[in-house]
């Protein structure tokens, strides 16, 4: 959350009622669906970092990829910088994504799996430049690749090497250089540090912050490590089983969590301080996350919620602005 | 958690483990020493490749080829485990020391029921127990680890349980013979935070009830702060610092421990502060440096650090650190 208040910046990305269902088993008629993302509403301001947290299977990665249309949405609407890039009402007739790919990029979780082992680093970074015809001469292309590698803290000489010759932290830097190649405005960072060692994580976090400042980037930062998300984000969305349950400014969300799930999640994060962790109160949830194939009726959290009432079992809670710029979906609020 | 300092449960003395790979010897554990009393919880913290798991596998005799113990001893209640033959080790493993692993998905056998796997551990170690008795004990154990309907669950297969449930079954399996020492190798790393909180609460609770000792291997300092009495911090196959949990967190002495604590964001941070990372990359264990393993990344690195291994300096009350910085300070003090 470097670089001051961004709450007056214009909205860059708007997501309305976005849904993504994946089909499983059977064909037409008896198909079952994994309801990975269910009616998500949110917006991201220019220049800010929007954090997305939740447990595995809550749909945070799917949401990130659906926003980029790497997964085609099931329904809903995505507006990027005033232009509609997906509208469920238009059926199959959707805008072409290639021009937007230059503006919207992604950094993947596992750097060793997301880099082609048979391409050199120079080829990996340069491929994006070729696709978008960004360099006119070979020399310009080489210079640009070298410049990108230096931006992420690697040497220009390393562009002839293959991904396996690098450590995990360096591989993630290559992934970042690849995303930066096309001068994007918006980057989805999908768990960019969770595969890395603790001492390397902070290097990458600092680098992402520096690049944001220099290049004016907007991030959607997805991670399950809430301490890191809280550190880097201006605003945070909390997801549970495909739903967004709460959204608010990073500090506000921690100091004043509204949704019972957010409270639980925050209290479950271990704090590296023996005195604090001995004295603080922890809410321990019973049971496990239900399956997104048969999500619970009403509020999806009611099976584990300590405050659940009869109403929670039947009615889906409405997504509302409880306090200024602080949204939540819960009946008890 | 009470500490019994007079009697030692386990003493590791200058243990060295190497892997003899085609490209050369990797000194995964390069001479580590520590001791543990009864009913103590010790955390071993380190990055991947620091040797923390190898060290634990050596205690329980699961070190696989090309790994080999090249020096030192492991005394368990006074007896050197490294001198045990195969038969003795089989008898010892599971009964005196047992282990739970990181990934409960891959560590349970998919073609046997939960009950079958729990009972197997018992029947192996105690020939006098009948199947009926073993089944009763298995159900008791599942109840202890907080699994509902245990009499139904023992007939189920691992794939029918969730990740958190499977880890509970793993814990039940580890505890069923009432070992004196439980080695937990990253038991919560594969789990979500809310499930991690459940498992940590469970382990604390069981530790209090059974008074066993636990070696808790993890890279998460938050988890260490929560559950451990003592901590050993490993880097590049060596223990760089060890001491009571309060000493390590409030008075860290080794630059690596300090750096690690500084580089982690805290969920309860009050104001935004830029992180202070440890620069550089982890050490290449095939070509380790001659001197201190952390030297190349250390902000206080001196000439001597690159040439010679640092000595371990006693800082009082069991707090030790291996660093030239402290050694020179000590000399100046004298």
XYZ file of C-alpha atoms in Angstrom:
667
model
C 0.000 0.000 0.000
C 2.757 2.392 -0.946
C 2.177 5.811 -2.463
C -0.636 7.381 -0.477
C -4.384 7.589 -0.896
C -5.844 6.390 -4.173
C -9.508 6.498 -3.230
C -10.221 9.369 -5.628
C -8.629 7.759 -8.670
C -10.961 6.961 -11.573
C -12.311 3.427 -11.956
C -10.287 1.296 -14.372
C -12.095 -2.003 -14.218
C -15.702 -2.675 -13.392
C -17.142 -6.149 -12.859
C -20.909 -6.622 -12.698
C -22.665 -9.830 -11.662
C -19.845 -11.901 -13.085
C -20.436 -15.657 -13.109
C -18.234 -18.509 -14.159
C -19.526 -22.090 -14.108
C -17.458 -25.047 -15.244
C -19.306 -28.079 -16.625
C -18.548 -31.510 -15.200
C -19.879 -34.929 -16.263
C -22.544 -35.671 -18.824
C -23.586 -33.666 -21.841
C -26.678 -31.614 -22.455
C -29.532 -32.128 -20.072
C -27.751 -33.813 -17.207
C -24.681 -31.576 -16.953
C -23.572 -30.577 -13.473
C -21.772 -27.329 -12.852
C -18.996 -26.196 -10.587
C -20.158 -22.762 -9.550
C -16.674 -21.317 -9.268
C -17.578 -17.634 -9.365
C -21.107 -16.576 -8.456
C -22.395 -13.027 -9.059
C -19.347 -11.008 -8.176
C -19.532 -7.208 -8.203
C -16.463 -5.065 -7.762
C -14.408 -2.290 -9.276
C -10.721 -1.497 -9.343
C -9.364 2.052 -9.398
C -6.530 3.231 -11.576
C -3.124 2.864 -9.911
C -4.304 0.891 -6.926
C -3.638 -2.631 -5.768
C -6.767 -4.642 -5.270
C -6.124 -7.702 -3.095
C -8.193 -10.846 -3.350
C -8.055 -13.349 -0.497
C -9.810 -16.562 0.353
C -9.117 -20.217 0.867
C -8.351 -22.707 -1.873
C -11.376 -23.385 -4.023
C -13.050 -20.068 -3.234
C -12.751 -18.922 -6.846
C -10.172 -16.162 -6.507
C -7.927 -17.441 -9.293
C -10.943 -18.176 -11.495
C -12.180 -14.632 -10.961
C -8.779 -13.222 -11.935
C -8.626 -15.301 -15.097
C -12.245 -14.652 -15.998
C -11.657 -10.904 -15.789
C -8.923 -11.327 -18.419
C -11.254 -13.647 -20.353
C -8.687 -16.415 -20.149
C -11.797 -18.251 -19.006
C -14.856 -17.156 -20.953
C -17.398 -15.856 -18.413
C -20.759 -17.631 -18.064
C -22.632 -14.360 -17.652
C -22.223 -10.828 -16.317
C -20.409 -7.791 -17.563
C -16.781 -6.609 -17.566
C -15.936 -2.997 -18.372
C -12.298 -2.005 -18.802
C -11.415 1.684 -19.016
C -14.911 2.592 -20.220
C -15.045 -0.125 -22.877
C -17.164 -3.234 -22.507
C -14.930 -6.260 -22.979
C -17.609 -8.781 -22.087
C -21.364 -8.548 -21.843
C -23.334 -11.717 -21.145
C -26.390 -10.202 -22.852
C -24.620 -10.324 -26.231
C -24.176 -14.098 -26.232
C -21.368 -15.319 -28.451
C -20.860 -11.920 -30.069
C -18.047 -10.512 -27.904
C -15.239 -8.052 -28.647
C -11.827 -9.421 -29.740
C -9.348 -9.524 -26.866
C -6.042 -9.108 -28.721
C -5.912 -5.280 -28.427
C -6.748 -5.574 -24.714
C -4.033 -8.177 -24.103
C -1.538 -5.366 -24.530
C -3.151 -3.526 -21.659
C -4.044 -6.436 -19.378
C -1.415 -8.967 -18.369
C -0.970 -11.744 -15.822
C 1.812 -13.110 -13.611
C 1.315 -16.782 -12.800
C 1.738 -18.650 -9.558
C 4.255 -21.342 -10.401
C 7.152 -19.814 -12.313
C 8.716 -23.158 -13.228
C 5.480 -24.394 -14.798
C 4.496 -21.189 -16.586
C 7.753 -20.692 -18.516
C 8.324 -22.857 -21.604
C 11.396 -24.998 -20.762
C 12.464 -25.119 -24.419
C 12.550 -21.365 -24.965
C 15.336 -19.086 -23.841
C 14.536 -16.204 -21.571
C 15.001 -13.807 -24.472
C 12.483 -15.749 -26.577
C 9.955 -15.884 -23.727
C 10.092 -12.152 -23.144
C 10.369 -11.350 -26.852
C 7.389 -13.444 -27.921
C 4.954 -10.903 -26.532
C 6.759 -8.127 -28.428
C 6.408 -10.089 -31.690
C 2.722 -10.851 -31.221
C 1.901 -7.173 -30.814
C 4.414 -5.989 -33.454
C 6.014 -3.681 -30.962
C 9.541 -3.605 -32.353
C 10.418 -2.613 -35.887
C 14.028 -3.774 -36.025
C 15.878 -6.689 -34.534
C 18.129 -4.334 -32.662
C 15.225 -2.521 -31.081
C 13.817 -5.864 -29.976
C 17.095 -6.960 -28.357
C 17.449 -3.642 -26.594
C 13.921 -3.842 -25.273
C 14.452 -7.394 -23.953
C 17.675 -6.379 -22.221
C 16.010 -3.334 -20.739
C 13.155 -5.481 -19.390
C 15.517 -8.004 -17.835
C 17.399 -5.219 -16.117
C 14.139 -3.724 -14.823
C 13.417 -6.962 -12.959
C 16.944 -7.296 -11.605
C 18.459 -9.783 -14.065
C 21.450 -9.332 -16.400
C 21.138 -8.760 -20.122
C 23.635 -11.595 -20.698
C 21.173 -14.019 -19.149
C 18.746 -13.697 -22.061
C 20.335 -16.682 -23.841
C 19.777 -19.027 -20.923
C 16.891 -21.421 -20.320
C 14.447 -21.208 -17.389
C 15.866 -24.255 -15.570
C 19.171 -22.426 -15.131
C 17.520 -19.959 -12.770
C 16.382 -20.193 -9.142
C 12.687 -19.929 -8.255
C 12.946 -16.244 -7.393
C 14.726 -15.468 -10.651
C 12.171 -17.473 -12.638
C 9.416 -15.387 -11.126
C 11.341 -12.271 -12.209
C 11.345 -13.642 -15.767
C 7.576 -14.140 -15.521
C 7.250 -10.521 -14.437
C 9.480 -9.288 -17.274
C 7.283 -11.221 -19.711
C 4.168 -9.555 -18.361
C 5.796 -6.109 -18.519
C 7.028 -6.533 -22.106
C 3.928 -5.044 -23.713
C 3.733 -2.011 -21.391
C 0.486 -3.073 -19.735
C -1.692 -0.887 -17.536
C -3.288 -3.656 -15.529
C -1.666 -6.839 -14.205
C -3.344 -9.775 -12.514
C -0.787 -11.151 -10.031
C -2.019 -14.675 -9.358
C -0.226 -15.879 -6.209
C 3.068 -14.463 -7.520
C 5.035 -15.233 -4.363
C 3.502 -18.318 -2.794
C 5.892 -20.729 -4.552
C 8.919 -18.794 -3.302
C 11.032 -19.037 -0.159
C 10.275 -16.646 2.662
C 13.465 -14.633 2.230
C 12.790 -14.196 -1.510
C 9.110 -13.234 -1.129
C 9.852 -9.781 0.222
C 12.248 -9.067 -2.669
C 9.456 -9.707 -5.171
C 6.859 -7.760 -3.151
C 9.166 -4.730 -3.055
C 9.867 -5.020 -6.765
C 6.145 -5.122 -7.603
C 5.624 -2.011 -5.471
C 8.495 -0.163 -7.164
C 7.220 -1.020 -10.634
C 3.752 0.149 -9.726
C 5.131 3.507 -8.682
C 7.347 3.912 -11.755
C 4.990 2.629 -14.423
C 1.673 3.600 -12.870
C 0.401 0.022 -12.909
C -2.837 -1.276 -11.470
C -2.717 -4.682 -9.796
C -5.229 -7.343 -8.987
C -3.193 -9.193 -6.360
C -4.448 -12.701 -5.608
C -2.962 -14.623 -2.690
C -3.963 -16.833 0.190
C -1.351 -15.259 2.483
C -3.407 -12.529 4.102
C -0.413 -10.818 5.721
C 1.127 -10.170 2.302
C -2.157 -9.090 0.715
C -2.814 -6.667 3.531
C 0.688 -5.283 3.167
C 0.531 -4.619 -0.554
C -3.148 -3.795 -1.165
C -5.124 -0.564 -1.043
C -8.422 -2.401 -0.979
C -9.179 -6.064 -0.319
C -11.979 -8.365 -1.422
C -12.670 -11.506 0.605
C -14.105 -14.500 -1.215
C -15.829 -17.600 0.111
C -17.051 -20.419 -2.101
C -17.421 -18.326 -5.251
C -19.026 -15.329 -3.567
C -17.418 -12.091 -2.628
C -18.461 -11.681 1.002
C -16.722 -8.440 1.925
C -14.780 -5.639 0.283
C -13.125 -2.666 1.907
C -10.008 -0.580 2.342
C -7.095 -2.649 3.590
C -6.819 -1.014 7.024
C -10.561 -0.693 7.512
C -11.052 -4.376 6.723
C -8.576 -5.436 9.397
C -9.629 -2.958 12.073
C -13.335 -3.322 11.485
C -14.230 -6.584 9.726
C -17.979 -6.892 9.204
C -18.607 -10.342 7.787
C -18.250 -13.307 10.198
C -16.062 -15.109 7.665
C -13.623 -12.204 7.409
C -13.364 -12.129 11.196
C -12.571 -15.834 11.292
C -10.083 -15.624 8.490
C -8.190 -12.736 10.090
C -8.096 -14.409 13.482
C -6.727 -17.636 11.950
C -3.635 -15.985 10.462
C -0.636 -16.840 12.635
C 1.298 -13.806 13.876
C 5.079 -14.162 14.251
C 5.069 -12.848 17.802
C 4.829 -15.351 20.693
C 3.256 -12.918 23.187
C 0.570 -11.752 20.793
C -0.300 -15.234 19.602
C -0.659 -16.486 23.172
C -3.055 -13.765 24.227
C -5.251 -13.098 21.238
C -8.680 -14.604 20.799
C -9.126 -16.945 17.905
C -12.346 -17.985 16.241
C -11.976 -21.581 15.086
C -14.511 -22.665 12.496
C -16.059 -26.099 12.570
C -16.015 -28.297 9.511
C -14.698 -27.865 6.002
C -15.561 -25.798 2.960
C -18.614 -27.271 1.193
C -18.359 -28.355 -2.424
C -18.994 -25.673 -5.068
C -20.917 -28.317 -7.054
C -23.683 -28.375 -4.443
C -23.228 -25.074 -2.626
C -25.431 -24.518 0.438
C -28.707 -22.669 -0.133
C -29.131 -19.058 0.943
C -25.901 -17.634 2.294
C -23.149 -20.043 1.263
C -21.369 -19.555 4.581
C -24.348 -20.535 6.776
C -23.151 -24.134 7.326
C -20.076 -22.905 9.197
C -21.245 -19.534 10.481
C -21.556 -19.220 14.271
C -24.357 -16.638 13.871
C -26.425 -18.420 11.217
C -30.212 -18.102 11.502
C -33.144 -19.648 9.623
C -33.151 -16.695 7.223
C -29.514 -17.323 6.238
C -30.443 -20.828 5.070
C -33.118 -19.586 2.687
C -32.306 -16.108 1.452
C -29.202 -15.117 -0.433
C -27.841 -12.024 1.353
C -27.715 -8.838 -0.681
C -24.377 -7.199 -1.616
C -24.594 -3.706 -0.139
C -22.478 -0.752 0.865
C -22.674 -0.936 4.671
C -20.293 1.935 5.313
C -18.762 4.300 2.742
C -16.549 2.211 0.443
C -17.026 -0.873 2.611
C -19.242 -3.569 1.098
C -20.484 -6.850 2.530
C -23.142 -9.488 1.981
C -24.602 -10.694 5.266
C -28.068 -10.747 6.848
C -26.950 -9.864 10.354
C -25.487 -6.514 9.336
C 3.916 -26.554 28.857
C 6.286 -27.717 31.548
C 9.881 -28.335 30.770
C 11.903 -31.100 32.278
C 15.488 -30.027 31.861
C 17.176 -32.761 33.823
C 16.315 -35.692 31.592
C 16.977 -35.478 27.910
C 14.746 -37.257 25.477
C 16.876 -36.781 22.432
C 20.369 -35.477 21.893
C 21.771 -34.850 18.441
C 25.535 -34.449 18.375
C 27.351 -33.032 15.368
C 25.111 -34.882 12.909
C 26.309 -34.832 9.302
C 24.258 -36.148 6.400
C 25.372 -36.082 2.781
C 23.767 -37.021 -0.500
C 26.133 -38.637 -2.946
C 24.758 -37.503 -6.287
C 26.317 -38.083 -9.725
C 27.452 -34.450 -9.799
C 29.053 -34.510 -6.385
C 28.488 -34.659 -2.649
C 25.732 -32.461 -1.261
C 26.238 -31.821 2.425
C 22.546 -31.491 3.258
C 23.174 -31.451 7.002
C 26.608 -30.186 7.916
C 27.136 -30.915 11.595
C 24.225 -29.915 13.785
C 23.740 -30.409 17.513
C 20.762 -29.892 19.775
C 18.957 -31.515 22.644
C 15.364 -31.831 23.670
C 13.693 -32.685 26.972
C 10.429 -34.494 27.616
C 7.192 -32.710 26.803
C 8.885 -30.010 24.783
C 7.897 -28.579 21.434
C 10.799 -27.555 19.254
C 10.405 -25.776 15.950
C 12.899 -26.180 13.133
C 12.658 -23.247 10.757
C 14.402 -22.931 7.439
C 13.945 -22.443 3.720
C 13.606 -25.248 1.234
C 16.952 -26.994 0.921
C 18.179 -25.912 4.339
C 18.281 -29.534 5.511
C 15.445 -29.385 8.010
C 13.504 -32.360 6.639
C 16.617 -34.469 5.967
C 17.595 -34.097 9.592
C 14.170 -35.302 10.737
C 14.144 -38.229 8.324
C 17.506 -39.292 9.759
C 16.115 -39.457 13.301
C 13.327 -41.776 12.268
C 15.579 -43.843 10.002
C 13.883 -43.010 6.736
C 16.891 -41.493 5.035
C 16.866 -42.936 1.534
C 19.739 -43.574 -0.870
C 21.824 -41.642 -1.990
C 21.609 -40.024 1.434
C 24.079 -41.211 4.048
C 24.965 -40.286 7.605
C 28.644 -39.364 7.506
C 29.190 -38.416 11.110
C 27.803 -37.667 14.540
C 25.296 -39.454 16.726
C 21.632 -39.301 17.675
C 21.007 -40.349 21.270
C 17.428 -41.234 22.125
C 17.103 -41.733 25.863
C 20.839 -42.401 25.888
C 20.931 -44.977 23.082
C 22.554 -44.181 19.749
C 19.935 -44.626 17.047
C 22.527 -44.762 14.293
C 23.790 -48.087 15.660
C 20.372 -49.751 15.503
C 20.002 -52.532 12.943
C 17.034 -52.804 10.604
C 14.941 -54.931 12.958
C 15.546 -52.665 15.959
C 14.743 -49.619 13.885
C 11.455 -51.133 12.684
C 10.501 -51.802 16.259
C 11.538 -48.324 17.370
C 9.856 -46.418 14.573
C 6.204 -45.766 15.256
C 6.417 -46.911 18.854
C 8.917 -44.427 20.287
C 8.995 -41.840 17.523
C 6.476 -41.279 14.787
C 6.085 -38.792 12.027
C 3.375 -36.881 10.230
C 4.021 -35.610 6.762
C 3.308 -32.497 4.795
C 0.874 -33.811 2.258
C -1.838 -36.018 3.747
C -3.122 -36.687 0.232
C -0.055 -38.657 -0.827
C 0.850 -40.175 2.521
C -2.273 -42.256 3.054
C -2.672 -45.406 1.006
C -5.606 -44.873 -1.381
C -6.575 -48.547 -1.610
C -6.976 -49.246 2.107
C -9.626 -47.902 4.444
C -8.722 -45.411 7.145
C -9.452 -48.028 9.805
C -7.231 -50.574 8.128
C -4.296 -48.173 8.054
C -4.776 -47.095 11.657
C -5.018 -50.672 12.886
C -1.979 -51.746 10.890
C 0.242 -49.439 12.923
C -1.008 -51.005 16.149
C -0.938 -54.624 15.013
C 2.617 -54.269 13.719
C 3.977 -53.108 17.018
C 1.992 -55.137 19.490
C 1.385 -58.766 18.618
C -0.752 -59.310 21.734
C -3.507 -57.010 20.485
C -6.427 -58.635 18.668
C -8.268 -57.061 15.751
C -11.286 -56.172 17.900
C -9.106 -54.353 20.426
C -7.203 -52.603 17.639
C -10.441 -51.419 16.085
C -11.592 -50.047 19.424
C -8.314 -48.161 19.831
C -8.549 -46.804 16.270
C -12.018 -45.420 16.985
C -10.789 -43.876 20.248
C -7.926 -42.220 18.396
C -10.212 -40.760 15.715
C -12.428 -39.338 18.451
C -9.367 -37.755 20.067
C -8.420 -35.943 16.859
C -11.947 -34.580 16.528
C -13.467 -36.714 13.785
C -17.225 -37.152 14.039
C -18.847 -40.566 13.536
C -15.531 -42.438 13.872
C -17.211 -45.856 13.613
C -18.428 -44.913 10.133
C -15.239 -43.118 9.133
C -12.971 -46.116 9.682
C -14.726 -47.867 6.826
C -14.032 -44.981 4.432
C -11.151 -44.501 2.020
C -8.822 -41.473 2.052
C -10.408 -39.923 -1.052
C -13.725 -39.664 0.775
C -12.221 -37.244 3.306
C -11.289 -33.573 2.950
C -7.704 -32.322 3.311
C -8.152 -31.250 6.926
C -9.784 -34.578 7.797
C -6.937 -36.509 6.184
C -4.397 -34.554 8.197
C -6.367 -35.461 11.331
C -6.201 -39.125 10.320
C -2.434 -38.764 9.805
C -2.115 -37.335 13.305
C -4.238 -40.164 14.727
C -1.975 -42.660 12.980
C 1.130 -40.993 14.368
C -0.231 -41.049 17.908
C -1.848 -44.453 18.050
C 1.172 -46.192 19.644
C 1.685 -43.328 22.121
C 5.153 -42.266 20.949
C 7.402 -40.120 23.129
C 8.352 -37.957 20.205
C 6.302 -36.832 17.241
C 8.033 -35.343 14.222
C 5.699 -33.102 12.267
C 7.113 -32.174 8.866
C 5.223 -29.098 7.650
C 1.899 -30.578 8.825
C -0.134 -27.476 8.031
C 1.605 -26.110 4.945
C -0.768 -27.785 2.495
C -3.830 -26.587 4.414
C -5.891 -23.411 4.324
C -5.539 -20.928 7.164
C -8.834 -21.743 8.866
C -8.041 -25.476 8.685
C -4.473 -24.752 9.789
C -5.890 -23.025 12.859
C -8.003 -26.121 13.625
C -5.021 -28.482 13.309
C -2.737 -26.261 15.422
C -5.344 -26.064 18.178
C -5.694 -29.844 18.010
C -1.938 -30.455 18.228
C -1.549 -28.086 21.174
C -4.426 -29.796 22.924
C -3.096 -33.323 22.337
C 0.403 -32.300 23.377
C -0.977 -31.100 26.712
C -2.967 -34.301 27.204
C -0.270 -36.802 26.245
C 2.835 -34.858 27.330
C 4.762 -36.027 24.287
C 7.529 -33.987 22.665
C 7.109 -32.581 19.188
C 9.650 -31.531 16.579
C 7.740 -29.112 14.388
C 9.329 -28.458 11.013
C 8.039 -25.419 9.167
C 9.020 -22.328 7.241
C 6.229 -20.278 8.779
C 7.443 -18.182 11.722
C 3.859 -17.393 12.679
C 3.146 -21.065 13.296
C 6.351 -21.364 15.325
C 5.363 -18.460 17.566
C 2.075 -20.174 18.185
C 3.085 -23.693 19.151
C 6.807 -23.966 19.996
C 8.795 -23.665 23.230
C 12.170 -23.787 21.507
C 13.307 -22.906 18.011
C 16.244 -23.921 15.828
C 16.827 -21.808 12.751
C 18.571 -23.642 9.927
C 20.366 -22.221 6.926
C 22.425 -24.162 4.379
C 22.558 -27.363 6.434
C 23.557 -25.739 9.699
C 21.727 -24.499 12.765
C 22.558 -20.801 12.748
C 20.623 -19.955 15.885
C 18.701 -21.787 18.576
C 17.001 -20.798 21.781
C 13.699 -20.323 23.559
C 10.928 -18.960 21.442
C 11.030 -15.568 23.189
C 14.795 -15.236 22.711
C 14.498 -15.965 19.015
C 11.609 -13.569 18.382
C 12.507 -10.698 20.731
C 16.263 -10.939 20.834
C 17.435 -12.533 17.577
C 21.212 -12.599 17.279
C 22.058 -14.111 13.918
C 21.718 -11.806 10.910
C 19.662 -14.458 9.080
C 17.105 -14.734 11.900
C 16.948 -10.943 12.132
C 16.519 -10.646 8.388
C 13.798 -13.283 8.307
C 11.792 -11.581 11.035
C 12.171 -8.182 9.379
C 11.227 -9.362 5.912
C 7.810 -10.748 6.804
C 4.730 -8.553 6.660
C 2.441 -8.923 9.665
C -1.299 -9.078 9.372
C -1.583 -6.752 12.374
C 0.828 -4.087 11.094
C -0.391 -0.655 12.146
C 1.196 1.526 9.497
C 2.572 0.730 6.096
C 6.287 0.087 6.180
C 8.318 -1.060 3.233
C 9.616 -4.613 3.695
C 13.318 -5.123 4.230
C 14.224 -8.202 2.195
C 17.249 -10.450 2.531
C 19.058 -9.777 -0.730
C 20.558 -12.477 -2.933
C 19.550 -16.079 -3.579
C 19.713 -19.210 -1.430
C 23.058 -20.959 -1.369
C 23.918 -23.608 -3.986
C 24.416 -26.728 -1.875
C 26.557 -28.414 -4.542
C 29.179 -25.699 -4.291
C 28.798 -24.344 -0.775
C 31.048 -21.480 0.245
C 34.097 -22.204 2.331
C 33.047 -19.940 5.166
C 29.644 -19.052 6.600
C 26.801 -20.266 4.367
C 24.937 -16.998 4.838
C 28.025 -14.836 4.229
C 27.210 -13.900 0.646
C 23.802 -12.509 1.630
C 24.768 -10.996 4.966
C 24.853 -7.221 5.370
C 27.528 -7.503 8.071
C 29.762 -9.875 6.111
C 33.453 -9.593 7.055
C 36.557 -11.090 5.451
C 36.746 -13.915 7.953
C 33.121 -14.931 7.261
C 34.024 -15.922 3.704
C 37.071 -17.957 4.735
C 36.181 -19.807 7.932
C 33.098 -21.437 9.448
C 31.788 -19.335 12.330
C 31.927 -20.797 15.856
C 28.771 -21.342 17.887
C 28.575 -18.724 20.609
C 26.647 -19.289 23.846
C 24.408 -16.357 24.704
C 23.008 -17.812 27.928
C 19.907 -19.823 28.808
C 20.353 -22.207 25.901
C 20.429 -19.379 23.369
C 23.205 -20.015 20.817
C 24.136 -18.522 17.494
C 26.838 -19.316 14.971
C 28.234 -16.020 13.727
C 31.639 -14.339 13.610
C 30.037 -11.067 14.591
C 29.145 -12.471 17.996
C 32.478 -14.255 18.337
C 34.400 -11.032 17.868
C 32.133 -9.202 20.246
C 32.793 -11.874 22.839
C 36.549 -11.463 22.361
C 36.301 -7.713 22.764
C 34.289 -8.253 25.936
C 37.069 -10.376 27.377
